[in-house]
Structures are given as C-alpha cells and as structure tokens.
PDB file of C-alpha atoms in Angstrom:
ATOM      1  CA  MET A 113      -3.657  21.043 -11.520  1.00  0.00           C
ATOM      2  CA  ASP A 114      -4.755  24.142  -9.452  1.00  0.00           C
ATOM      3  CA  ARG A 115      -4.196  25.332  -6.263  1.00  0.00           C
ATOM      4  CA  GLY A 116      -7.582  23.952  -4.829  1.00  0.00           C
ATOM      5  CA  ILE A 117      -6.275  20.495  -5.932  1.00  0.00           C
ATOM      6  CA  SER A 118      -3.285  20.483  -4.364  1.00  0.00           C
ATOM      7  CA  GLU A 119      -4.254  21.881  -1.360  1.00  0.00           C
ATOM      8  CA  ALA A 120      -6.936  19.520  -0.848  1.00  0.00           C
ATOM      9  CA  LEU A 121      -4.539  16.426  -1.215  1.00  0.00           C
ATOM     10  CA  ALA A 122      -2.257  18.132   1.013  1.00  0.00           C
ATOM     11  CA  GLN A 123      -4.977  18.340   3.568  1.00  0.00           C
ATOM     12  CA  ALA A 124      -6.143  14.862   2.968  1.00  0.00           C
ATOM     13  CA  ALA A 125      -2.654  12.951   3.311  1.00  0.00           C
ATOM     14  CA  ALA A 126      -2.068  15.375   6.300  1.00  0.00           C
ATOM     15  CA  CYS A 127      -5.555  13.014   7.765  1.00  0.00           C
ATOM     16  CA  TYR A 128      -3.793   9.997   6.649  1.00  0.00           C
ATOM     17  CA  ASN A 129      -4.000   7.799  10.318  1.00  0.00           C
ATOM     18  CA  TYR A 130      -3.880   4.005   9.954  1.00  0.00           C
ATOM     19  CA  PRO A 131      -2.086   2.002  12.839  1.00  0.00           C
ATOM     20  CA  LYS A 132       1.774   1.948  12.731  1.00  0.00           C
ATOM     21  CA  THR A 133       2.164  -1.600  13.829  1.00  0.00           C
ATOM     22  CA  LEU A 134       4.270  -4.277  12.526  1.00  0.00           C
ATOM     23  CA  LEU A 135       5.296  -8.302  13.707  1.00  0.00           C
ATOM     24  CA  THR A 136       9.008  -8.675  15.660  1.00  0.00           C
ATOM     25  CA  TYR A 137      10.631 -11.981  16.638  1.00  0.00           C
ATOM     26  CA  ASP A 138      10.047 -11.873  20.841  1.00  0.00           C
ATOM     27  CA  PRO A 139      10.725 -14.752  23.011  1.00  0.00           C
ATOM     28  CA  SER A 140       7.908 -13.792  24.996  1.00  0.00           C
ATOM     29  CA  ALA A 141       5.561 -14.773  21.935  1.00  0.00           C
ATOM     30  CA  SER A 142       2.047 -12.965  22.579  1.00  0.00           C
ATOM     31  CA  LEU A 143       0.678 -14.496  19.102  1.00  0.00           C
ATOM     32  CA  PRO A 144      -0.483 -17.780  19.397  1.00  0.00           C
ATOM     33  CA  HIS A 145      -0.705 -18.078  15.650  1.00  0.00           C
ATOM     34  CA  PHE A 146       2.731 -17.906  15.233  1.00  0.00           C
ATOM     35  CA  VAL A 147       3.382 -20.092  18.213  1.00  0.00           C
ATOM     36  CA  ALA A 148       1.301 -23.013  16.952  1.00  0.00           C
ATOM     37  CA  LEU A 149       3.798 -22.624  13.657  1.00  0.00           C
ATOM     38  CA  GLY A 150       6.919 -22.996  16.126  1.00  0.00           C
ATOM     39  CA  PHE A 151       7.713 -18.967  15.466  1.00  0.00           C
ATOM     40  CA  ALA A 152       7.744 -16.819  18.612  1.00  0.00           C
ATOM     41  CA  VAL A 153       6.009 -13.374  17.470  1.00  0.00           C
ATOM     42  CA  SER A 154       4.627 -10.163  18.868  1.00  0.00           C
ATOM     43  CA  ALA A 155       2.868  -7.362  17.516  1.00  0.00           C
ATOM     44  CA  GLY A 156       5.232  -3.854  17.936  1.00  0.00           C
ATOM     45  CA  ASP A 157       3.273  -1.185  18.154  1.00  0.00           C
ATOM     46  CA  ARG A 158       5.502   1.696  16.607  1.00  0.00           C
ATOM     47  CA  THR A 159       3.278   4.987  17.277  1.00  0.00           C
ATOM     48  CA  HIS A 160       6.182   6.960  18.221  1.00  0.00           C
ATOM     49  CA  LEU A 161       8.126   6.280  14.478  1.00  0.00           C
ATOM     50  CA  SER A 162       7.093   9.040  11.690  1.00  0.00           C
ATOM     51  CA  TYR A 163       5.242   7.226   8.720  1.00  0.00           C
ATOM     52  CA  PRO A 164       8.403   7.431   6.534  1.00  0.00           C
ATOM     53  CA  ALA A 165      10.460   5.763   9.680  1.00  0.00           C
ATOM     54  CA  PHE A 166       7.505   2.714   9.943  1.00  0.00           C
ATOM     55  CA  GLU A 167       7.927   2.172   6.209  1.00  0.00           C
ATOM     56  CA  GLN A 168      11.255   2.527   6.631  1.00  0.00           C
ATOM     57  CA  GLU A 169      10.978  -0.447   9.201  1.00  0.00           C
ATOM     58  CA  ILE A 170       8.971  -2.795   7.534  1.00  0.00           C
ATOM     59  CA  GLY A 171      10.938  -1.919   4.314  1.00  0.00           C
ATOM     60  CA  ASP A 172      14.248  -3.052   6.050  1.00  0.00           C
ATOM     61  CA  GLN A 173      12.788  -6.100   7.041  1.00  0.00           C
ATOM     62  CA  LEU A 174      11.522  -7.000   3.192  1.00  0.00           C
ATOM     63  CA  ARG A 175      14.871  -6.545   2.190  1.00  0.00           C
ATOM     64  CA  SER A 176      16.508  -8.442   4.541  1.00  0.00           C
ATOM     65  CA  GLN A 177      19.454 -10.388   3.386  1.00  0.00           C
ATOM     66  CA  ASP A 178      18.217 -13.090   6.271  1.00  0.00           C
ATOM     67  CA  PRO A 179      15.242 -15.337   5.168  1.00  0.00           C
ATOM     68  CA  ALA A 180      13.923 -15.261   8.351  1.00  0.00           C
ATOM     69  CA  ARG A 181      13.439 -11.848   8.633  1.00  0.00           C
ATOM     70  CA  ALA A 182      12.358 -11.040   5.711  1.00  0.00           C
ATOM     71  CA  ARG A 183       9.328 -13.439   6.480  1.00  0.00           C
ATOM     72  CA  LEU A 184       8.557 -11.719   8.839  1.00  0.00           C
ATOM     73  CA  GLY A 185       8.675  -8.406   6.626  1.00  0.00           C
ATOM     74  CA  LEU A 186       5.823 -10.108   4.373  1.00  0.00           C
ATOM     75  CA  ALA A 187       4.093 -11.145   7.583  1.00  0.00           C
ATOM     76  CA  SER A 188       3.859  -7.507   9.163  1.00  0.00           C
ATOM     77  CA  VAL A 189       2.536  -6.297   5.987  1.00  0.00           C
ATOM     78  CA  VAL A 190       0.157  -8.507   5.625  1.00  0.00           C
ATOM     79  CA  TYR A 191      -0.755  -7.835   9.318  1.00  0.00           C
ATOM     80  CA  TRP A 192      -0.771  -4.187   8.906  1.00  0.00           C
ATOM     81  CA  GLY A 193      -3.128  -4.581   6.051  1.00  0.00           C
ATOM     82  CA  HIS A 194      -5.670  -6.541   8.075  1.00  0.00           C
ATOM     83  CA  LEU A 195      -5.910  -4.525  10.982  1.00  0.00           C
ATOM     84  CA  SER A 196      -8.982  -2.412  10.227  1.00  0.00           C
ATOM     85  CA  ARG A 197     -10.796  -5.797  10.271  1.00  0.00           C
ATOM     86  CA  ASN A 198      -9.357  -6.412  13.739  1.00  0.00           C
ATOM     87  CA  HIS A 199      -6.150  -8.097  15.395  1.00  0.00           C
ATOM     88  CA  GLY A 200      -7.268 -11.806  15.145  1.00  0.00           C
ATOM     89  CA  ILE A 201      -8.392 -11.476  11.734  1.00  0.00           C
ATOM     90  CA  ALA A 202      -4.689  -9.768  11.263  1.00  0.00           C
ATOM     91  CA  ALA A 203      -2.842 -12.598  12.756  1.00  0.00           C
ATOM     92  CA  ILE A 204      -4.426 -15.589  11.429  1.00  0.00           C
ATOM     93  CA  GLN A 205      -3.661 -14.272   7.913  1.00  0.00           C
ATOM     94  CA  ALA A 206      -0.241 -12.879   8.715  1.00  0.00           C
ATOM     95  CA  ALA A 207       0.682 -16.950  10.045  1.00  0.00           C
ATOM     96  CA  LYS A 208      -0.113 -18.060   6.286  1.00  0.00           C
ATOM     97  CA  ALA A 209       2.873 -15.944   5.490  1.00  0.00           C
ATOM     98  CA  ILE A 210       5.264 -16.601   7.834  1.00  0.00           C
ATOM     99  CA  GLU A 211       6.701 -20.010   5.830  1.00  0.00           C
ATOM    100  CA  ALA A 212       6.831 -17.880   2.392  1.00  0.00           C
ATOM    101  CA  ASN A 213       9.605 -18.597  -0.058  1.00  0.00           C
ATOM    102  CA  ALA A 214      12.263 -15.816   0.865  1.00  0.00           C
ATOM    103  CA  GLY A 215      13.554 -16.298  -2.911  1.00  0.00           C
ATOM    104  CA  ILE A 216      10.558 -14.979  -4.274  1.00  0.00           C
ATOM    105  CA  LEU A 217      10.623 -12.032  -2.174  1.00  0.00           C
ATOM    106  CA  SER A 218      14.150 -11.138  -3.113  1.00  0.00           C
ATOM    107  CA  ARG A 219      12.971 -11.444  -6.838  1.00  0.00           C
ATOM    108  CA  VAL A 220      10.243  -9.135  -6.171  1.00  0.00           C
ATOM    109  CA  ALA A 221      12.577  -6.213  -4.114  1.00  0.00           C
ATOM    110  CA  ALA A 222      14.965  -6.807  -7.669  1.00  0.00           C
ATOM    111  CA  HIS A 223      11.409  -6.120 -10.066  1.00  0.00           C
ATOM    112  CA  VAL A 224      10.888  -2.660  -7.529  1.00  0.00           C
ATOM    113  CA  ASP A 225      14.830  -1.881  -7.850  1.00  0.00           C
ATOM    114  CA  GLN A 226      14.669  -2.221 -11.994  1.00  0.00           C
ATOM    115  CA  GLY A 227      11.616  -0.198 -12.351  1.00  0.00           C
ATOM    116  CA  ARG A 228       8.929  -3.277 -13.167  1.00  0.00           C
ATOM    117  CA  LEU A 229       6.269  -2.232 -10.540  1.00  0.00           C
ATOM    118  CA  GLY A 230       3.959  -4.318 -12.550  1.00  0.00           C
ATOM    119  CA  ASP A 231       6.076  -7.794 -12.778  1.00  0.00           C
ATOM    120  CA  ALA A 232       6.698  -7.506  -9.404  1.00  0.00           C
ATOM    121  CA  LEU A 233       2.816  -6.681  -8.124  1.00  0.00           C
ATOM    122  CA  VAL A 234       2.248  -9.927 -10.190  1.00  0.00           C
ATOM    123  CA  LEU A 235       4.987 -11.721  -8.557  1.00  0.00           C
ATOM    124  CA  THR A 236       3.784 -11.421  -5.355  1.00  0.00           C
ATOM    125  CA  GLY A 237       0.893 -13.213  -6.460  1.00  0.00           C
ATOM    126  CA  GLU A 238       2.925 -16.336  -5.731  1.00  0.00           C
ATOM    127  CA  LEU A 239       3.614 -15.321  -1.922  1.00  0.00           C
ATOM    128  CA  PRO A 240       0.873 -16.642   0.517  1.00  0.00           C
ATOM    129  CA  ALA A 241      -1.773 -14.499   2.246  1.00  0.00           C
ATOM    130  CA  ILE A 242      -1.258 -12.297  -1.219  1.00  0.00           C
ATOM    131  CA  GLY A 243      -4.406 -13.225  -3.528  1.00  0.00           C
ATOM    132  CA  SER A 244      -4.862  -9.930  -4.975  1.00  0.00           C
ATOM    133  CA  THR A 245      -3.626  -6.548  -5.777  1.00  0.00           C
ATOM    134  CA  SER A 246      -4.774  -4.954  -2.641  1.00  0.00           C
ATOM    135  CA  PHE A 247      -2.375  -7.334  -0.611  1.00  0.00           C
ATOM    136  CA  GLY A 248       0.426  -7.394  -3.434  1.00  0.00           C
ATOM    137  CA  SER A 249       0.841  -3.693  -3.937  1.00  0.00           C
ATOM    138  CA  LYS A 250       1.153  -3.258  -0.129  1.00  0.00           C
ATOM    139  CA  VAL A 251       4.371  -5.006  -0.098  1.00  0.00           C
ATOM    140  CA  ILE A 252       5.371  -2.971  -3.304  1.00  0.00           C
ATOM    141  CA  ALA A 253       4.635   0.356  -1.577  1.00  0.00           C
ATOM    142  CA  PHE A 254       7.060  -0.760   1.140  1.00  0.00           C
ATOM    143  CA  LEU A 255       9.506  -1.397  -1.021  1.00  0.00           C
ATOM    144  CA  ALA A 256       9.763   1.369  -2.768  1.00  0.00           C
ATOM    145  CA  PRO A 257       7.356   4.432  -0.718  1.00  0.00           C
ATOM    146  CA  GLU A 258       8.859   7.314  -3.242  1.00  0.00           C
ATOM    147  CA  ALA A 259       7.903   4.976  -6.926  1.00  0.00           C
ATOM    148  CA  ALA A 260       4.637   3.144  -5.454  1.00  0.00           C
ATOM    149  CA  GLY A 261       1.382   3.067  -3.846  1.00  0.00           C
ATOM    150  CA  VAL A 262      -1.434   0.561  -2.773  1.00  0.00           C
ATOM    151  CA  PHE A 263      -4.317   0.080  -4.911  1.00  0.00           C
ATOM    152  CA  ASP A 264      -6.901  -1.395  -3.190  1.00  0.00           C
ATOM    153  CA  GLU A 265     -10.673  -2.430  -3.522  1.00  0.00           C
ATOM    154  CA  GLN A 266     -11.569   1.095  -1.453  1.00  0.00           C
ATOM    155  CA  ILE A 267      -9.474   3.099  -3.942  1.00  0.00           C
ATOM    156  CA  TYR A 268     -10.681   0.914  -7.009  1.00  0.00           C
ATOM    157  CA  GLU A 269     -14.258   1.586  -6.256  1.00  0.00           C
ATOM    158  CA  TYR A 270     -13.557   5.594  -5.716  1.00  0.00           C
ATOM    159  CA  LEU A 271     -12.068   5.640  -9.087  1.00  0.00           C
ATOM    160  CA  ALA A 272     -15.403   4.673 -10.392  1.00  0.00           C
ATOM    161  CA  ARG A 273     -17.394   6.989  -8.474  1.00  0.00           C
ATOM    162  CA  CYS A 274     -14.847   9.778  -9.806  1.00  0.00           C
ATOM    163  CA  VAL A 275     -15.070   8.652 -13.586  1.00  0.00           C
ATOM    164  CA  SER A 276     -18.848   7.760 -12.978  1.00  0.00           C
ATOM    165  CA  GLY A 277     -19.223  11.878 -12.053  1.00  0.00           C
ATOM    166  CA  LEU A 278     -20.795  10.712  -8.600  1.00  0.00           C
ATOM    167  CA  GLU A 279     -18.022  12.449  -6.728  1.00  0.00           C
ATOM    168  CA  THR A 280     -18.602  16.040  -7.545  1.00  0.00           C
ATOM    169  CA  ARG A 281     -15.521  17.133  -5.898  1.00  0.00           C
ATOM    170  CA  ALA A 282     -13.073  19.328  -7.812  1.00  0.00           C
ATOM    171  CA  GLU A 283     -10.477  16.682  -7.134  1.00  0.00           C
ATOM    172  CA  ALA A 284     -12.776  13.693  -7.514  1.00  0.00           C
ATOM    173  CA  ARG A 285     -12.984  15.231 -10.971  1.00  0.00           C
ATOM    174  CA  TRP A 286      -9.261  15.628 -11.594  1.00  0.00           C
ATOM    175  CA  ILE A 287      -8.386  11.887  -9.900  1.00  0.00           C
ATOM    176  CA  GLY A 288     -10.710  10.597 -12.932  1.00  0.00           C
ATOM    177  CA  ARG A 289      -9.429  12.563 -15.682  1.00  0.00           C
ATOM    178  CA  SER A 290      -5.830  12.328 -14.575  1.00  0.00           C
ATOM    179  CA  THR A 291      -5.563   8.305 -14.032  1.00  0.00           C
ATOM    180  CA  ALA A 292      -8.556   6.237 -13.653  1.00  0.00           C
ATOM    181  CA  ARG A 293      -8.981   4.654 -16.548  1.00  0.00           C
ATOM    182  CA  ASP A 294      -5.363   4.023 -16.897  1.00  0.00           C
ATOM    183  CA  ALA A 295      -4.909   2.319 -13.191  1.00  0.00           C
ATOM    184  CA  TRP A 296      -8.968   0.720 -13.464  1.00  0.00           C
ATOM    185  CA  PRO A 297      -6.958  -2.780 -15.081  1.00  0.00           C
ATOM    186  CA  ALA A 298      -4.453  -3.135 -11.742  1.00  0.00           C
ATOM    187  CA  PHE A 299      -7.259  -4.201  -9.512  1.00  0.00           C
ATOM    188  CA  GLY A 300      -7.555  -8.208  -9.732  1.00  0.00           C
ATOM    189  CA  GLN A 301      -6.810 -12.045  -8.295  1.00  0.00           C
ATOM    190  CA  LEU A 302      -3.040 -12.202  -8.917  1.00  0.00           C
ATOM    191  CA  THR A 303      -3.551 -16.247  -9.306  1.00  0.00           C
ATOM    192  CA  LYS A 304      -5.230 -15.735 -12.681  1.00  0.00           C
ATOM    193  CA  ARG A 305      -2.530 -15.627 -15.009  1.00  0.00           C
ATOM    194  CA  LYS A 306      -4.197 -14.611 -17.688  1.00  0.00           C
ATOM    195  CA  LYS A 307      -5.030 -11.235 -16.274  1.00  0.00           C
ATOM    196  CA  HIS A 308      -1.299 -10.919 -15.402  1.00  0.00           C
ATOM    197  CA  ALA A 309      -0.421  -8.240 -18.254  1.00  0.00           C
ATOM    198  CA  ARG A 310      -3.535  -6.276 -17.655  1.00  0.00           C
ATOM    199  CA  ILE A 311      -2.708  -5.901 -13.928  1.00  0.00           C
ATOM    200  CA  ALA A 312       0.920  -4.865 -14.654  1.00  0.00           C
ATOM    201  CA  SER A 313       0.166  -2.371 -17.206  1.00  0.00           C
ATOM    202  CA  GLY A 314      -2.667  -1.045 -14.609  1.00  0.00           C
ATOM    203  CA  TYR A 315      -0.453  -1.037 -11.430  1.00  0.00           C
ATOM    204  CA  ALA A 316       2.659   0.966 -13.599  1.00  0.00           C
ATOM    205  CA  GLY A 317       0.360   3.233 -14.876  1.00  0.00           C
ATOM    206  CA  TRP A 318      -1.072   3.754 -11.247  1.00  0.00           C
ATOM    207  CA  CYS A 319       2.551   3.892  -9.876  1.00  0.00           C
ATOM    208  CA  SER A 320       3.274   6.747 -12.734  1.00  0.00           C
ATOM    209  CA  PHE A 321      -0.070   8.840 -12.168  1.00  0.00           C
ATOM    210  CA  LEU A 322       1.369   8.678  -8.185  1.00  0.00           C
ATOM    211  CA  SER A 323       5.075   9.826  -8.972  1.00  0.00           C
ATOM    212  CA  GLU A 324       4.135  12.757 -11.425  1.00  0.00           C
ATOM    213  CA  THR A 325       1.675  14.014  -9.093  1.00  0.00           C
ATOM    214  CA  ALA A 326       4.201  13.886  -5.815  1.00  0.00           C
ATOM    215  CA  ALA A 327       6.601  15.720  -8.286  1.00  0.00           C
ATOM    216  CA  GLU A 328       3.917  18.409  -8.913  1.00  0.00           C
ATOM    217  CA  LEU A 329       3.383  18.494  -5.655  1.00  0.00           C
ATOM    218  CA  THR A 330       7.041  19.479  -4.355  1.00  0.00           C
ATOM    219  CA  ARG A 331       6.789  21.519  -7.058  1.00  0.00           C
ATOM    220  CA  SER A 332       3.776  23.772  -6.385  1.00  0.00           C
ATOM    221  CA  GLU A 333       5.081  23.514  -2.785  1.00  0.00           C
ATOM    222  CA  ALA A 334       2.022  21.914  -1.684  1.00  0.00           C
ATOM    223  CA  PRO A 335       3.132  21.036   2.285  1.00  0.00           C
ATOM    224  CA  ALA A 336       4.262  16.955   2.061  1.00  0.00           C
ATOM    225  CA  PRO A 337       3.360  15.588   5.019  1.00  0.00           C
ATOM    226  CA  HIS A 338       5.171  13.999   8.277  1.00  0.00           C
ATOM    227  CA  GLY A 339       7.570  17.266   7.452  1.00  0.00           C
ATOM    228  CA  LEU A 340       8.929  16.027   4.196  1.00  0.00           C
ATOM    229  CA  LEU A 341      10.940  18.177   1.899  1.00  0.00           C
ATOM    230  CA  ALA A 342       9.318  16.487  -1.004  1.00  0.00           C
ATOM    231  CA  TRP A 343       6.120  14.259  -1.845  1.00  0.00           C
ATOM    232  CA  ARG A 344       6.033  10.890  -2.167  1.00  0.00           C
ATOM    233  CA  ALA A 345       4.292   8.290  -4.489  1.00  0.00           C
ATOM    234  CA  VAL A 346       2.934   6.723  -1.615  1.00  0.00           C
ATOM    235  CA  ASP A 347       1.530  10.111  -0.138  1.00  0.00           C
ATOM    236  CA  VAL A 348      -0.207  10.778  -2.709  1.00  0.00           C
ATOM    237  CA  GLU A 349      -1.729   7.190  -2.876  1.00  0.00           C
ATOM    238  CA  ARG A 350      -2.685   7.621   0.952  1.00  0.00           C
ATOM    239  CA  ALA A 351      -4.169  10.805   0.166  1.00  0.00           C
ATOM    240  CA  ILE A 352      -6.525   9.534  -2.068  1.00  0.00           C
ATOM    241  CA  PHE A 353      -7.068   6.413   0.392  1.00  0.00           C
ATOM    242  CA  HIS A 354      -8.308   9.342   3.280  1.00  0.00           C
ATOM    243  CA  LEU A 355     -10.468  10.653   0.154  1.00  0.00           C
ATOM    244  CA  ALA A 356     -11.840   7.111  -0.585  1.00  0.00           C
ATOM    245  CA  SER A 357     -12.154   6.386   3.125  1.00  0.00           C
ATOM    246  CA  ARG A 358     -14.424   9.013   3.642  1.00  0.00           C
ATOM    247  CA  VAL A 359     -16.952   8.654   0.773  1.00  0.00           C
ATOM    248  CA  ALA A 360     -17.143   5.146   2.092  1.00  0.00           C
ATOM    249  CA  ARG A 361     -17.837   6.559   5.773  1.00  0.00           C
ATOM    250  CA  THR A 362     -20.666   8.440   4.159  1.00  0.00           C
ATOM    251  CA  ALA A 363     -21.956   6.743   1.389  1.00  0.00           C
TER     252      ALA A 363
END
C-alpha cells in the first residue's frame, strides 16, 4: 500500500459520521411499536460518545448474560442499521428483533470469539429482522469491531465498480485488486441455505482483508480515527463505506 492510498483511507475513515443511536429499556417508553408488544423501549442518543465507546455499549448489550438485554442489543443493531431510511422504519424493524432467541445470539458470539466469523454470519440468519449479509454483518461488527466489519449492499456495489474499472481513483483500484473478488460471495440472503458456504467463505475473506489492512495502516503510521493508537477492521470498513457513499451520491 503506497502513501497516497493510506492517506485516502485515513481521510475517509475520519469522515464517517453515521448516527450514534441505540435502544434502551425506559419506563417512559417513547416507541409505540415496542409498547404494543409489551416492551418499554426508547431510542437513546449517544452523540457524546466516541464511536469505539458507542460500539462497546451495543456490543455489551449483545453479549449480556441477561436474555432481555441481549435481545435489546439485537434490536439496537437493527434500529441503528435502518436509521438511514427513517426512524419510523427503524422502529418497526427493530421491534421484530426484540423477541429473538437469546440462545442463538450466544452461539453467534461464541463463533465470533472462536474466529469463525463466516459461520457466525450465517447463524445470524436464524434471528428475526436480519435476513441478509447487510444486517448479519452489522451484528458481527458490533461483537468484534477489531476483527470484523459490515458488508452491505452499498459496499457490494462499490466493489463491483472497483473491479470493473468504473472507479478510477488509486484507492478504488487498490481495493478492487486486494479484496473485491474474494469478498464478492459474502453478499446474499442468509435464509438460502444452499448459499451458506459461499457466503461464509466470502465474509471470512472480507474480514481477513479488513484486519490485514488495519495492521498495514497501523504500521504505516496513518492516523487511526477517533484518536485510537491502532486501526481496527471496522475502521477500514467504515473508510470504504464512506468512499462507497460518496460514489452513490454522485452516480
């Protein structure tokens, strides 16, 4: 990786600015979709937190030994992931997750801790409101931001442009050469069992690329985002997400 590419990734990571919002149990219960199911849940603004601290809070929810709190963690991930659409859709989708099987969440976390990221992703397909790699990978990224990242449709389409040569910037050409073909199979519907092996392999490849790139950026002394001393896999993914978002806005 040459200096120009590392600088482009560092600048992109610094520009990432997705809302920091999660769900909390709250007697004042401001989200009617949850109230209708018998849960007192509100959206909590975490703008004051750094991204690593925000990730840690949701990660702690997901890993909680309290089933109710673990389910809230899944609902937080789903709510957060849909915020780019609007809060109403986010609440509707998140309400589907609040009654998830906490035992499956525990198994997902165990796979993650064993380094079986592809298997963990596939297992998230058994959880409500997940459905595809886009949301399953969000769960994995919150469980292990140092080792994993999101692989959503926007990134998938950006990789297609990188491979095809439609994106001519140096960082896009480098991304296309380095990861696109290996990661390509990661995207898909997790409900289709015949595709599980392909999706798991692709996502494992994507996460390996993110981790290896994070280590390379740290060695190059490219400034890590959020004042961190070292890059993490999720930081690289967010840099690529920002690059993909910029392309989507101008395409």
